[in-house]
Amino acid sequence: MFIEGSLLADSLVTAIVFLTIASFIAGFIDAVAGGAGLVLVPSFMIAGMPPQLALGQEKLVSTIGTISAIRNFVKDKKVIWKLVPVGVVLGLLGAYVGARAILFIDEKLVAQIIVFMLPVGLLFTLFKGKFTAKKVGEMSENGATKHYLVAIALVSFIVGFYDGFFGPGTGSLFIIALYLFVKIDLVKASATSKIFNFASNIGAFVAFSLAGKMLFKLGIPMVMGSLAGNYIGSKLTILKGEKVVKTVLILTVNAMLVTLALKFIFA
């Protein structure tokens, strides 16, 4: 199940406990600042999962969290539904292509790609917050549909490809792209991007699942941990705001990045 030489490879129970705790932390952070994959992917690799399996397992755990977020946004009527069909189809297709691409790359090179791209995903997640103080003229659904379908298609395929190829930071990248290139106000961009992100998750999920890069039984306690983390994180956000959690995110990702760098590059 885990690669030889991992600190946790000798104890399945220890590995499951570690990964369940990591999933809780990832869900907690994701509910506040986004970026569950920034915690999950390196956690899986530290536990000893091969890189492609770590990417696939992240899709198994994090997709349910996206469903929860979608439910809230749909309830608040923030999704621009006329943009959804194009975004869903191209996002799903892009993610499937991206996942298939990463599956053909040598495992050692994939590990190094992940180490290199983790800071990129972290920047996407943190950079999103720079837009919260800005305003964009609100676009009507008809206007957006008429003038920006090509932009939606390109954004969805490119970001979807990134999601399938790597993943962490995709939600924030979707929001930034919709905000900048499609000129949707930030709240609706966030809501609509959740639908696109769910589609890209499904595309990558299918590709990794067909390739046998998921451990479904192992994922059950991890999914439960993620759900619990999302619930508590959302509650804490209401009381305390997201600044503290973003600090936790930075520290956690940096610690895992150093661990992976030592393991896969310098070892």
PDB file of C-alpha atoms in Angstrom:
ATOM      1  CA  MET A   1       0.000   0.000   0.000  1.00  0.00           C
ATOM      2  CA  PHE A   2       2.789   2.445   0.929  1.00  0.00           C
ATOM      3  CA  ILE A   3       6.198   2.804  -0.574  1.00  0.00           C
ATOM      4  CA  GLU A   4       9.142   1.251   1.209  1.00  0.00           C
ATOM      5  CA  GLY A   5      11.168   3.550   3.427  1.00  0.00           C
ATOM      6  CA  SER A   6       8.313   5.710   4.636  1.00  0.00           C
ATOM      7  CA  LEU A   7       8.273   6.687   8.290  1.00  0.00           C
ATOM      8  CA  LEU A   8       4.728   5.316   8.499  1.00  0.00           C
ATOM      9  CA  ALA A   9       5.001   2.351   6.177  1.00  0.00           C
ATOM     10  CA  ASP A  10       5.581  -0.166   8.996  1.00  0.00           C
ATOM     11  CA  SER A  11       2.260   0.563  10.694  1.00  0.00           C
ATOM     12  CA  LEU A  12      -0.988   0.731   8.747  1.00  0.00           C
ATOM     13  CA  VAL A  13      -2.902   1.897  11.816  1.00  0.00           C
ATOM     14  CA  THR A  14      -0.431   4.721  12.420  1.00  0.00           C
ATOM     15  CA  ALA A  15      -0.667   5.741   8.767  1.00  0.00           C
ATOM     16  CA  ILE A  16      -4.473   5.813   8.846  1.00  0.00           C
ATOM     17  CA  VAL A  17      -4.509   7.875  12.036  1.00  0.00           C
ATOM     18  CA  PHE A  18      -1.948  10.296  10.602  1.00  0.00           C
ATOM     19  CA  LEU A  19      -3.862  10.690   7.335  1.00  0.00           C
ATOM     20  CA  THR A  20      -7.217  11.099   9.094  1.00  0.00           C
ATOM     21  CA  ILE A  21      -5.759  13.894  11.225  1.00  0.00           C
ATOM     22  CA  ALA A  22      -4.230  15.451   8.100  1.00  0.00           C
ATOM     23  CA  SER A  23      -7.634  15.251   6.381  1.00  0.00           C
ATOM     24  CA  PHE A  24      -9.249  16.990   9.347  1.00  0.00           C
ATOM     25  CA  ILE A  25      -6.663  19.788   9.199  1.00  0.00           C
ATOM     26  CA  ALA A  26      -7.088  20.045   5.416  1.00  0.00           C
ATOM     27  CA  GLY A  27     -10.870  20.272   5.743  1.00  0.00           C
ATOM     28  CA  PHE A  28     -10.533  22.864   8.489  1.00  0.00           C
ATOM     29  CA  ILE A  29      -8.223  25.015   6.380  1.00  0.00           C
ATOM     30  CA  ASP A  30     -10.266  24.495   3.208  1.00  0.00           C
ATOM     31  CA  ALA A  31     -13.436  25.753   4.898  1.00  0.00           C
ATOM     32  CA  VAL A  32     -11.712  29.024   5.712  1.00  0.00           C
ATOM     33  CA  ALA A  33      -9.051  29.823   3.126  1.00  0.00           C
ATOM     34  CA  GLY A  34      -9.239  27.012   0.578  1.00  0.00           C
ATOM     35  CA  GLY A  35      -6.320  24.759  -0.263  1.00  0.00           C
ATOM     36  CA  ALA A  36      -7.145  21.299   1.085  1.00  0.00           C
ATOM     37  CA  GLY A  37      -4.868  19.721  -1.510  1.00  0.00           C
ATOM     38  CA  LEU A  38      -1.935  21.750  -0.229  1.00  0.00           C
ATOM     39  CA  VAL A  39      -2.133  19.693   2.957  1.00  0.00           C
ATOM     40  CA  LEU A  40      -3.474  16.392   1.624  1.00  0.00           C
ATOM     41  CA  VAL A  41      -1.052  15.706  -1.245  1.00  0.00           C
ATOM     42  CA  PRO A  42       2.176  16.137   0.761  1.00  0.00           C
ATOM     43  CA  SER A  43       0.610  14.273   3.719  1.00  0.00           C
ATOM     44  CA  PHE A  44      -0.106  11.265   1.525  1.00  0.00           C
ATOM     45  CA  MET A  45       3.417  11.322   0.143  1.00  0.00           C
ATOM     46  CA  ILE A  46       4.970  11.651   3.604  1.00  0.00           C
ATOM     47  CA  ALA A  47       2.886   8.628   4.625  1.00  0.00           C
ATOM     48  CA  GLY A  48       4.507   6.756   1.769  1.00  0.00           C
ATOM     49  CA  MET A  49       2.031   6.882  -1.097  1.00  0.00           C
ATOM     50  CA  PRO A  50       3.527   7.060  -4.603  1.00  0.00           C
ATOM     51  CA  PRO A  51       3.001  10.517  -6.159  1.00  0.00           C
ATOM     52  CA  GLN A  52       0.237   9.561  -8.626  1.00  0.00           C
ATOM     53  CA  LEU A  53      -1.628   7.680  -5.888  1.00  0.00           C
ATOM     54  CA  ALA A  54      -1.327  10.714  -3.605  1.00  0.00           C
ATOM     55  CA  LEU A  55      -2.870  12.930  -6.299  1.00  0.00           C
ATOM     56  CA  GLY A  56      -5.692  10.455  -6.898  1.00  0.00           C
ATOM     57  CA  GLN A  57      -6.413   9.977  -3.200  1.00  0.00           C
ATOM     58  CA  GLU A  58      -6.642  13.742  -2.758  1.00  0.00           C
ATOM     59  CA  LYS A  59      -9.461  13.783  -5.315  1.00  0.00           C
ATOM     60  CA  LEU A  60     -11.277  11.037  -3.430  1.00  0.00           C
ATOM     61  CA  VAL A  61     -11.183  12.972  -0.153  1.00  0.00           C
ATOM     62  CA  SER A  62     -11.642  16.581  -1.286  1.00  0.00           C
ATOM     63  CA  THR A  63     -14.482  16.156  -3.797  1.00  0.00           C
ATOM     64  CA  ILE A  64     -17.058  15.723  -1.019  1.00  0.00           C
ATOM     65  CA  GLY A  65     -15.987  19.019   0.524  1.00  0.00           C
ATOM     66  CA  THR A  66     -16.727  20.719  -2.796  1.00  0.00           C
ATOM     67  CA  ILE A  67     -20.262  19.277  -2.756  1.00  0.00           C
ATOM     68  CA  SER A  68     -20.832  20.806   0.671  1.00  0.00           C
ATOM     69  CA  ALA A  69     -19.694  24.230  -0.527  1.00  0.00           C
ATOM     70  CA  ILE A  70     -21.859  23.982  -3.653  1.00  0.00           C
ATOM     71  CA  ARG A  71     -24.928  23.327  -1.517  1.00  0.00           C
ATOM     72  CA  ASN A  72     -24.395  26.553   0.423  1.00  0.00           C
ATOM     73  CA  PHE A  73     -23.821  28.697  -2.676  1.00  0.00           C
ATOM     74  CA  VAL A  74     -26.816  27.242  -4.518  1.00  0.00           C
ATOM     75  CA  LYS A  75     -28.967  27.901  -1.484  1.00  0.00           C
ATOM     76  CA  ASP A  76     -27.864  31.545  -1.500  1.00  0.00           C
ATOM     77  CA  LYS A  77     -28.573  31.833  -5.272  1.00  0.00           C
ATOM     78  CA  LYS A  78     -25.075  33.072  -6.153  1.00  0.00           C
ATOM     79  CA  VAL A  79     -24.332  30.706  -9.043  1.00  0.00           C
ATOM     80  CA  ILE A  80     -24.561  32.084 -12.617  1.00  0.00           C
ATOM     81  CA  TRP A  81     -26.252  29.025 -14.089  1.00  0.00           C
ATOM     82  CA  LYS A  82     -26.090  30.080 -17.746  1.00  0.00           C
ATOM     83  CA  LEU A  83     -22.307  29.810 -17.588  1.00  0.00           C
ATOM     84  CA  VAL A  84     -22.343  26.385 -15.968  1.00  0.00           C
ATOM     85  CA  PRO A  85     -22.773  24.022 -18.988  1.00  0.00           C
ATOM     86  CA  VAL A  86     -19.686  25.301 -20.839  1.00  0.00           C
ATOM     87  CA  GLY A  87     -17.606  25.523 -17.681  1.00  0.00           C
ATOM     88  CA  VAL A  88     -18.580  22.054 -16.498  1.00  0.00           C
ATOM     89  CA  VAL A  89     -17.878  20.316 -19.808  1.00  0.00           C
ATOM     90  CA  LEU A  90     -14.528  22.026 -20.441  1.00  0.00           C
ATOM     91  CA  GLY A  91     -13.443  21.806 -16.802  1.00  0.00           C
ATOM     92  CA  LEU A  92     -14.171  18.080 -16.698  1.00  0.00           C
ATOM     93  CA  LEU A  93     -12.406  17.488 -20.012  1.00  0.00           C
ATOM     94  CA  GLY A  94      -9.361  19.562 -19.053  1.00  0.00           C
ATOM     95  CA  ALA A  95      -8.978  17.756 -15.718  1.00  0.00           C
ATOM     96  CA  TYR A  96      -9.270  14.337 -17.344  1.00  0.00           C
ATOM     97  CA  VAL A  97      -6.563  15.256 -19.869  1.00  0.00           C
ATOM     98  CA  GLY A  98      -4.353  16.697 -17.119  1.00  0.00           C
ATOM     99  CA  ALA A  99      -4.718  13.604 -14.946  1.00  0.00           C
ATOM    100  CA  ARG A 100      -3.955  11.295 -17.849  1.00  0.00           C
ATOM    101  CA  ALA A 101      -0.856  13.374 -18.589  1.00  0.00           C
ATOM    102  CA  ILE A 102       0.541  13.119 -15.040  1.00  0.00           C
ATOM    103  CA  LEU A 103      -0.074   9.360 -15.016  1.00  0.00           C
ATOM    104  CA  PHE A 104       2.377   8.897 -17.901  1.00  0.00           C
ATOM    105  CA  ILE A 105       5.242  10.693 -16.158  1.00  0.00           C
ATOM    106  CA  ASP A 106       7.883   8.827 -14.143  1.00  0.00           C
ATOM    107  CA  GLU A 107       7.065   8.709 -10.412  1.00  0.00           C
ATOM    108  CA  LYS A 108      10.312  10.336  -9.306  1.00  0.00           C
ATOM    109  CA  LEU A 109       9.766  13.230 -11.690  1.00  0.00           C
ATOM    110  CA  VAL A 110       6.151  13.576 -10.500  1.00  0.00           C
ATOM    111  CA  ALA A 111       7.398  13.838  -6.914  1.00  0.00           C
ATOM    112  CA  GLN A 112       9.749  16.640  -7.906  1.00  0.00           C
ATOM    113  CA  ILE A 113       6.958  18.379  -9.857  1.00  0.00           C
ATOM    114  CA  ILE A 114       4.767  18.279  -6.750  1.00  0.00           C
ATOM    115  CA  VAL A 115       7.527  19.739  -4.588  1.00  0.00           C
ATOM    116  CA  PHE A 116       8.037  22.516  -7.138  1.00  0.00           C
ATOM    117  CA  MET A 117       4.326  23.293  -7.591  1.00  0.00           C
ATOM    118  CA  LEU A 118       3.222  23.283  -3.945  1.00  0.00           C
ATOM    119  CA  PRO A 119       4.439  26.880  -3.441  1.00  0.00           C
ATOM    120  CA  VAL A 120       2.610  27.831  -6.667  1.00  0.00           C
ATOM    121  CA  GLY A 121      -0.635  26.387  -5.335  1.00  0.00           C
ATOM    122  CA  LEU A 122      -0.065  28.183  -2.038  1.00  0.00           C
ATOM    123  CA  LEU A 123       0.384  31.489  -3.865  1.00  0.00           C
ATOM    124  CA  PHE A 124      -2.874  30.972  -5.781  1.00  0.00           C
ATOM    125  CA  THR A 125      -4.714  30.385  -2.516  1.00  0.00           C
ATOM    126  CA  LEU A 126      -3.232  33.372  -0.712  1.00  0.00           C
ATOM    127  CA  PHE A 127      -3.329  35.705  -3.747  1.00  0.00           C
ATOM    128  CA  LYS A 128      -7.093  35.291  -3.951  1.00  0.00           C
ATOM    129  CA  GLY A 129      -7.449  37.368  -0.793  1.00  0.00           C
ATOM    130  CA  LYS A 130      -5.890  40.393  -2.518  1.00  0.00           C
ATOM    131  CA  PHE A 131      -9.120  40.832  -4.508  1.00  0.00           C
ATOM    132  CA  THR A 132     -11.497  41.020  -1.564  1.00  0.00           C
ATOM    133  CA  ALA A 133     -11.135  44.780  -1.219  1.00  0.00           C
ATOM    134  CA  LYS A 134     -11.785  45.430  -4.914  1.00  0.00           C
ATOM    135  CA  LYS A 135     -15.063  45.669  -6.766  1.00  0.00           C
ATOM    136  CA  VAL A 136     -16.062  44.658 -10.259  1.00  0.00           C
ATOM    137  CA  GLY A 137     -19.169  45.849 -12.032  1.00  0.00           C
ATOM    138  CA  GLU A 138     -21.771  43.139 -11.637  1.00  0.00           C
ATOM    139  CA  MET A 139     -22.517  41.389 -14.894  1.00  0.00           C
ATOM    140  CA  SER A 140     -25.953  40.195 -15.858  1.00  0.00           C
ATOM    141  CA  GLU A 141     -26.329  36.532 -16.734  1.00  0.00           C
ATOM    142  CA  ASN A 142     -27.421  37.388 -20.284  1.00  0.00           C
ATOM    143  CA  GLY A 143     -24.465  39.671 -20.884  1.00  0.00           C
ATOM    144  CA  ALA A 144     -22.020  37.160 -19.490  1.00  0.00           C
ATOM    145  CA  THR A 145     -23.431  34.375 -21.610  1.00  0.00           C
ATOM    146  CA  LYS A 146     -23.315  36.432 -24.793  1.00  0.00           C
ATOM    147  CA  HIS A 147     -19.839  37.924 -24.531  1.00  0.00           C
ATOM    148  CA  TYR A 148     -17.740  35.601 -22.420  1.00  0.00           C
ATOM    149  CA  LEU A 149     -18.458  31.991 -23.382  1.00  0.00           C
ATOM    150  CA  VAL A 150     -15.095  31.697 -25.136  1.00  0.00           C
ATOM    151  CA  ALA A 151     -13.319  33.060 -22.061  1.00  0.00           C
ATOM    152  CA  ILE A 152     -15.263  30.654 -19.846  1.00  0.00           C
ATOM    153  CA  ALA A 153     -14.308  27.727 -22.095  1.00  0.00           C
ATOM    154  CA  LEU A 154     -10.596  28.626 -22.095  1.00  0.00           C
ATOM    155  CA  VAL A 155     -10.477  29.312 -18.358  1.00  0.00           C
ATOM    156  CA  SER A 156     -12.309  26.091 -17.527  1.00  0.00           C
ATOM    157  CA  PHE A 157     -10.139  23.870 -19.724  1.00  0.00           C
ATOM    158  CA  ILE A 158      -6.811  25.399 -18.637  1.00  0.00           C
ATOM    159  CA  VAL A 159      -7.627  25.481 -14.926  1.00  0.00           C
ATOM    160  CA  GLY A 160      -9.245  22.045 -15.243  1.00  0.00           C
ATOM    161  CA  PHE A 161      -6.021  20.708 -16.774  1.00  0.00           C
ATOM    162  CA  TYR A 162      -4.090  22.159 -13.823  1.00  0.00           C
ATOM    163  CA  ASP A 163      -6.533  20.474 -11.438  1.00  0.00           C
ATOM    164  CA  GLY A 164      -6.032  17.066 -13.035  1.00  0.00           C
ATOM    165  CA  PHE A 165      -2.272  17.469 -13.436  1.00  0.00           C
ATOM    166  CA  PHE A 166      -1.640  18.798  -9.923  1.00  0.00           C
ATOM    167  CA  GLY A 167      -4.704  20.113  -8.070  1.00  0.00           C
ATOM    168  CA  PRO A 168      -3.883  22.190  -4.964  1.00  0.00           C
ATOM    169  CA  GLY A 169      -4.989  25.797  -5.388  1.00  0.00           C
ATOM    170  CA  THR A 170      -7.456  25.035  -8.194  1.00  0.00           C
ATOM    171  CA  GLY A 171     -10.457  26.594  -6.447  1.00  0.00           C
ATOM    172  CA  SER A 172      -8.610  29.858  -5.907  1.00  0.00           C
ATOM    173  CA  LEU A 173      -7.247  29.815  -9.459  1.00  0.00           C
ATOM    174  CA  PHE A 174     -10.788  29.410 -10.824  1.00  0.00           C
ATOM    175  CA  ILE A 175     -11.996  32.381  -8.786  1.00  0.00           C
ATOM    176  CA  ILE A 176      -9.084  34.603  -9.826  1.00  0.00           C
ATOM    177  CA  ALA A 177      -9.509  33.691 -13.517  1.00  0.00           C
ATOM    178  CA  LEU A 178     -13.275  34.299 -13.527  1.00  0.00           C
ATOM    179  CA  TYR A 179     -12.787  37.569 -11.680  1.00  0.00           C
ATOM    180  CA  LEU A 180     -10.036  38.893 -13.965  1.00  0.00           C
ATOM    181  CA  PHE A 181     -10.907  37.513 -17.389  1.00  0.00           C
ATOM    182  CA  VAL A 182     -14.685  37.084 -17.280  1.00  0.00           C
ATOM    183  CA  LYS A 183     -15.357  40.127 -15.045  1.00  0.00           C
ATOM    184  CA  ILE A 184     -17.724  38.362 -12.664  1.00  0.00           C
ATOM    185  CA  ASP A 185     -18.016  39.911  -9.201  1.00  0.00           C
ATOM    186  CA  LEU A 186     -16.052  38.075  -6.537  1.00  0.00           C
ATOM    187  CA  VAL A 187     -18.957  36.423  -4.719  1.00  0.00           C
ATOM    188  CA  LYS A 188     -20.549  35.028  -7.886  1.00  0.00           C
ATOM    189  CA  ALA A 189     -17.131  34.051  -9.220  1.00  0.00           C
ATOM    190  CA  SER A 190     -16.545  32.058  -6.045  1.00  0.00           C
ATOM    191  CA  ALA A 191     -19.974  30.423  -6.223  1.00  0.00           C
ATOM    192  CA  THR A 192     -19.833  29.593  -9.945  1.00  0.00           C
ATOM    193  CA  SER A 193     -16.260  28.352  -9.700  1.00  0.00           C
ATOM    194  CA  LYS A 194     -17.359  25.730  -7.185  1.00  0.00           C
ATOM    195  CA  ILE A 195     -19.484  24.118  -9.903  1.00  0.00           C
ATOM    196  CA  PHE A 196     -16.563  24.207 -12.345  1.00  0.00           C
ATOM    197  CA  ASN A 197     -14.203  22.885  -9.658  1.00  0.00           C
ATOM    198  CA  PHE A 198     -16.570  20.022  -8.893  1.00  0.00           C
ATOM    199  CA  ALA A 199     -16.621  19.098 -12.583  1.00  0.00           C
ATOM    200  CA  SER A 200     -12.827  19.180 -12.791  1.00  0.00           C
ATOM    201  CA  ASN A 201     -12.648  17.056  -9.647  1.00  0.00           C
ATOM    202  CA  ILE A 202     -14.899  14.486 -11.302  1.00  0.00           C
ATOM    203  CA  GLY A 203     -12.775  14.481 -14.474  1.00  0.00           C
ATOM    204  CA  ALA A 204      -9.600  13.853 -12.479  1.00  0.00           C
ATOM    205  CA  PHE A 205     -11.424  11.397 -10.205  1.00  0.00           C
ATOM    206  CA  VAL A 206     -12.437   9.264 -13.187  1.00  0.00           C
ATOM    207  CA  ALA A 207      -8.932   9.267 -14.676  1.00  0.00           C
ATOM    208  CA  PHE A 208      -7.179   8.336 -11.426  1.00  0.00           C
ATOM    209  CA  SER A 209      -9.847   5.779 -10.514  1.00  0.00           C
ATOM    210  CA  LEU A 210      -9.589   4.003 -13.877  1.00  0.00           C
ATOM    211  CA  ALA A 211      -5.818   3.902 -13.425  1.00  0.00           C
ATOM    212  CA  GLY A 212      -6.204   2.281  -9.992  1.00  0.00           C
ATOM    213  CA  LYS A 213      -4.717   5.278  -8.178  1.00  0.00           C
ATOM    214  CA  MET A 214      -7.220   5.416  -5.294  1.00  0.00           C
ATOM    215  CA  LEU A 215      -7.562   3.528  -2.033  1.00  0.00           C
ATOM    216  CA  PHE A 216     -11.304   3.634  -1.406  1.00  0.00           C
ATOM    217  CA  LYS A 217     -11.448   1.764   1.910  1.00  0.00           C
ATOM    218  CA  LEU A 218      -8.593   3.808   3.330  1.00  0.00           C
ATOM    219  CA  GLY A 219     -10.423   6.938   2.210  1.00  0.00           C
ATOM    220  CA  ILE A 220     -13.455   6.391   4.470  1.00  0.00           C
ATOM    221  CA  PRO A 221     -11.924   7.677   7.757  1.00  0.00           C
ATOM    222  CA  MET A 222     -10.148  10.409   5.813  1.00  0.00           C
ATOM    223  CA  VAL A 223     -13.417  11.638   4.288  1.00  0.00           C
ATOM    224  CA  MET A 224     -14.967  11.674   7.769  1.00  0.00           C
ATOM    225  CA  GLY A 225     -12.011  13.675   9.059  1.00  0.00           C
ATOM    226  CA  SER A 226     -12.347  16.127   6.183  1.00  0.00           C
ATOM    227  CA  LEU A 227     -16.056  16.636   6.829  1.00  0.00           C
ATOM    228  CA  ALA A 228     -15.444  17.268  10.524  1.00  0.00           C
ATOM    229  CA  GLY A 229     -12.686  19.742   9.710  1.00  0.00           C
ATOM    230  CA  ASN A 230     -14.895  21.599   7.235  1.00  0.00           C
ATOM    231  CA  TYR A 231     -17.683  21.880   9.786  1.00  0.00           C
ATOM    232  CA  ILE A 232     -15.499  23.185  12.623  1.00  0.00           C
ATOM    233  CA  GLY A 233     -13.520  25.447  10.304  1.00  0.00           C
ATOM    234  CA  SER A 234     -16.654  27.118   8.969  1.00  0.00           C
ATOM    235  CA  LYS A 235     -17.911  27.689  12.507  1.00  0.00           C
ATOM    236  CA  LEU A 236     -14.611  29.196  13.624  1.00  0.00           C
ATOM    237  CA  THR A 237     -14.521  31.478  10.587  1.00  0.00           C
ATOM    238  CA  ILE A 238     -17.775  33.077  11.697  1.00  0.00           C
ATOM    239  CA  LEU A 239     -16.285  33.805  15.116  1.00  0.00           C
ATOM    240  CA  LYS A 240     -12.624  34.577  14.398  1.00  0.00           C
ATOM    241  CA  GLY A 241     -12.126  35.276  10.683  1.00  0.00           C
ATOM    242  CA  GLU A 242      -9.613  33.654   8.338  1.00  0.00           C
ATOM    243  CA  LYS A 243      -6.334  35.401   9.155  1.00  0.00           C
ATOM    244  CA  VAL A 244      -5.220  32.894  11.796  1.00  0.00           C
ATOM    245  CA  VAL A 245      -6.081  29.916   9.599  1.00  0.00           C
ATOM    246  CA  LYS A 246      -4.126  31.312   6.662  1.00  0.00           C
ATOM    247  CA  THR A 247      -1.112  31.542   8.956  1.00  0.00           C
ATOM    248  CA  VAL A 248      -1.622  27.891   9.887  1.00  0.00           C
ATOM    249  CA  LEU A 249      -1.874  27.040   6.195  1.00  0.00           C
ATOM    250  CA  ILE A 250       1.442  28.731   5.385  1.00  0.00           C
ATOM    251  CA  LEU A 251       3.265  27.054   8.265  1.00  0.00           C
ATOM    252  CA  THR A 252       1.798  23.625   7.496  1.00  0.00           C
ATOM    253  CA  VAL A 253       2.577  23.723   3.783  1.00  0.00           C
ATOM    254  CA  ASN A 254       6.102  25.011   4.339  1.00  0.00           C
ATOM    255  CA  ALA A 255       6.840  22.266   6.879  1.00  0.00           C
ATOM    256  CA  MET A 256       5.590  19.579   4.500  1.00  0.00           C
ATOM    257  CA  LEU A 257       7.439  21.136   1.580  1.00  0.00           C
ATOM    258  CA  VAL A 258      10.729  20.927   3.459  1.00  0.00           C
ATOM    259  CA  THR A 259      10.008  17.304   4.389  1.00  0.00           C
ATOM    260  CA  LEU A 260       9.260  16.335   0.786  1.00  0.00           C
ATOM    261  CA  ALA A 261      12.241  18.239  -0.562  1.00  0.00           C
ATOM    262  CA  LEU A 262      14.558  16.348   1.758  1.00  0.00           C
ATOM    263  CA  LYS A 263      12.923  13.037   0.877  1.00  0.00           C
ATOM    264  CA  PHE A 264      12.602  13.249  -2.906  1.00  0.00           C
ATOM    265  CA  ILE A 265      15.302  15.671  -4.018  1.00  0.00           C
ATOM    266  CA  PHE A 266      18.258  15.614  -1.654  1.00  0.00           C
ATOM    267  CA  ALA A 267      18.010  12.054  -0.326  1.00  0.00           C
TER     268      ALA A 267
END
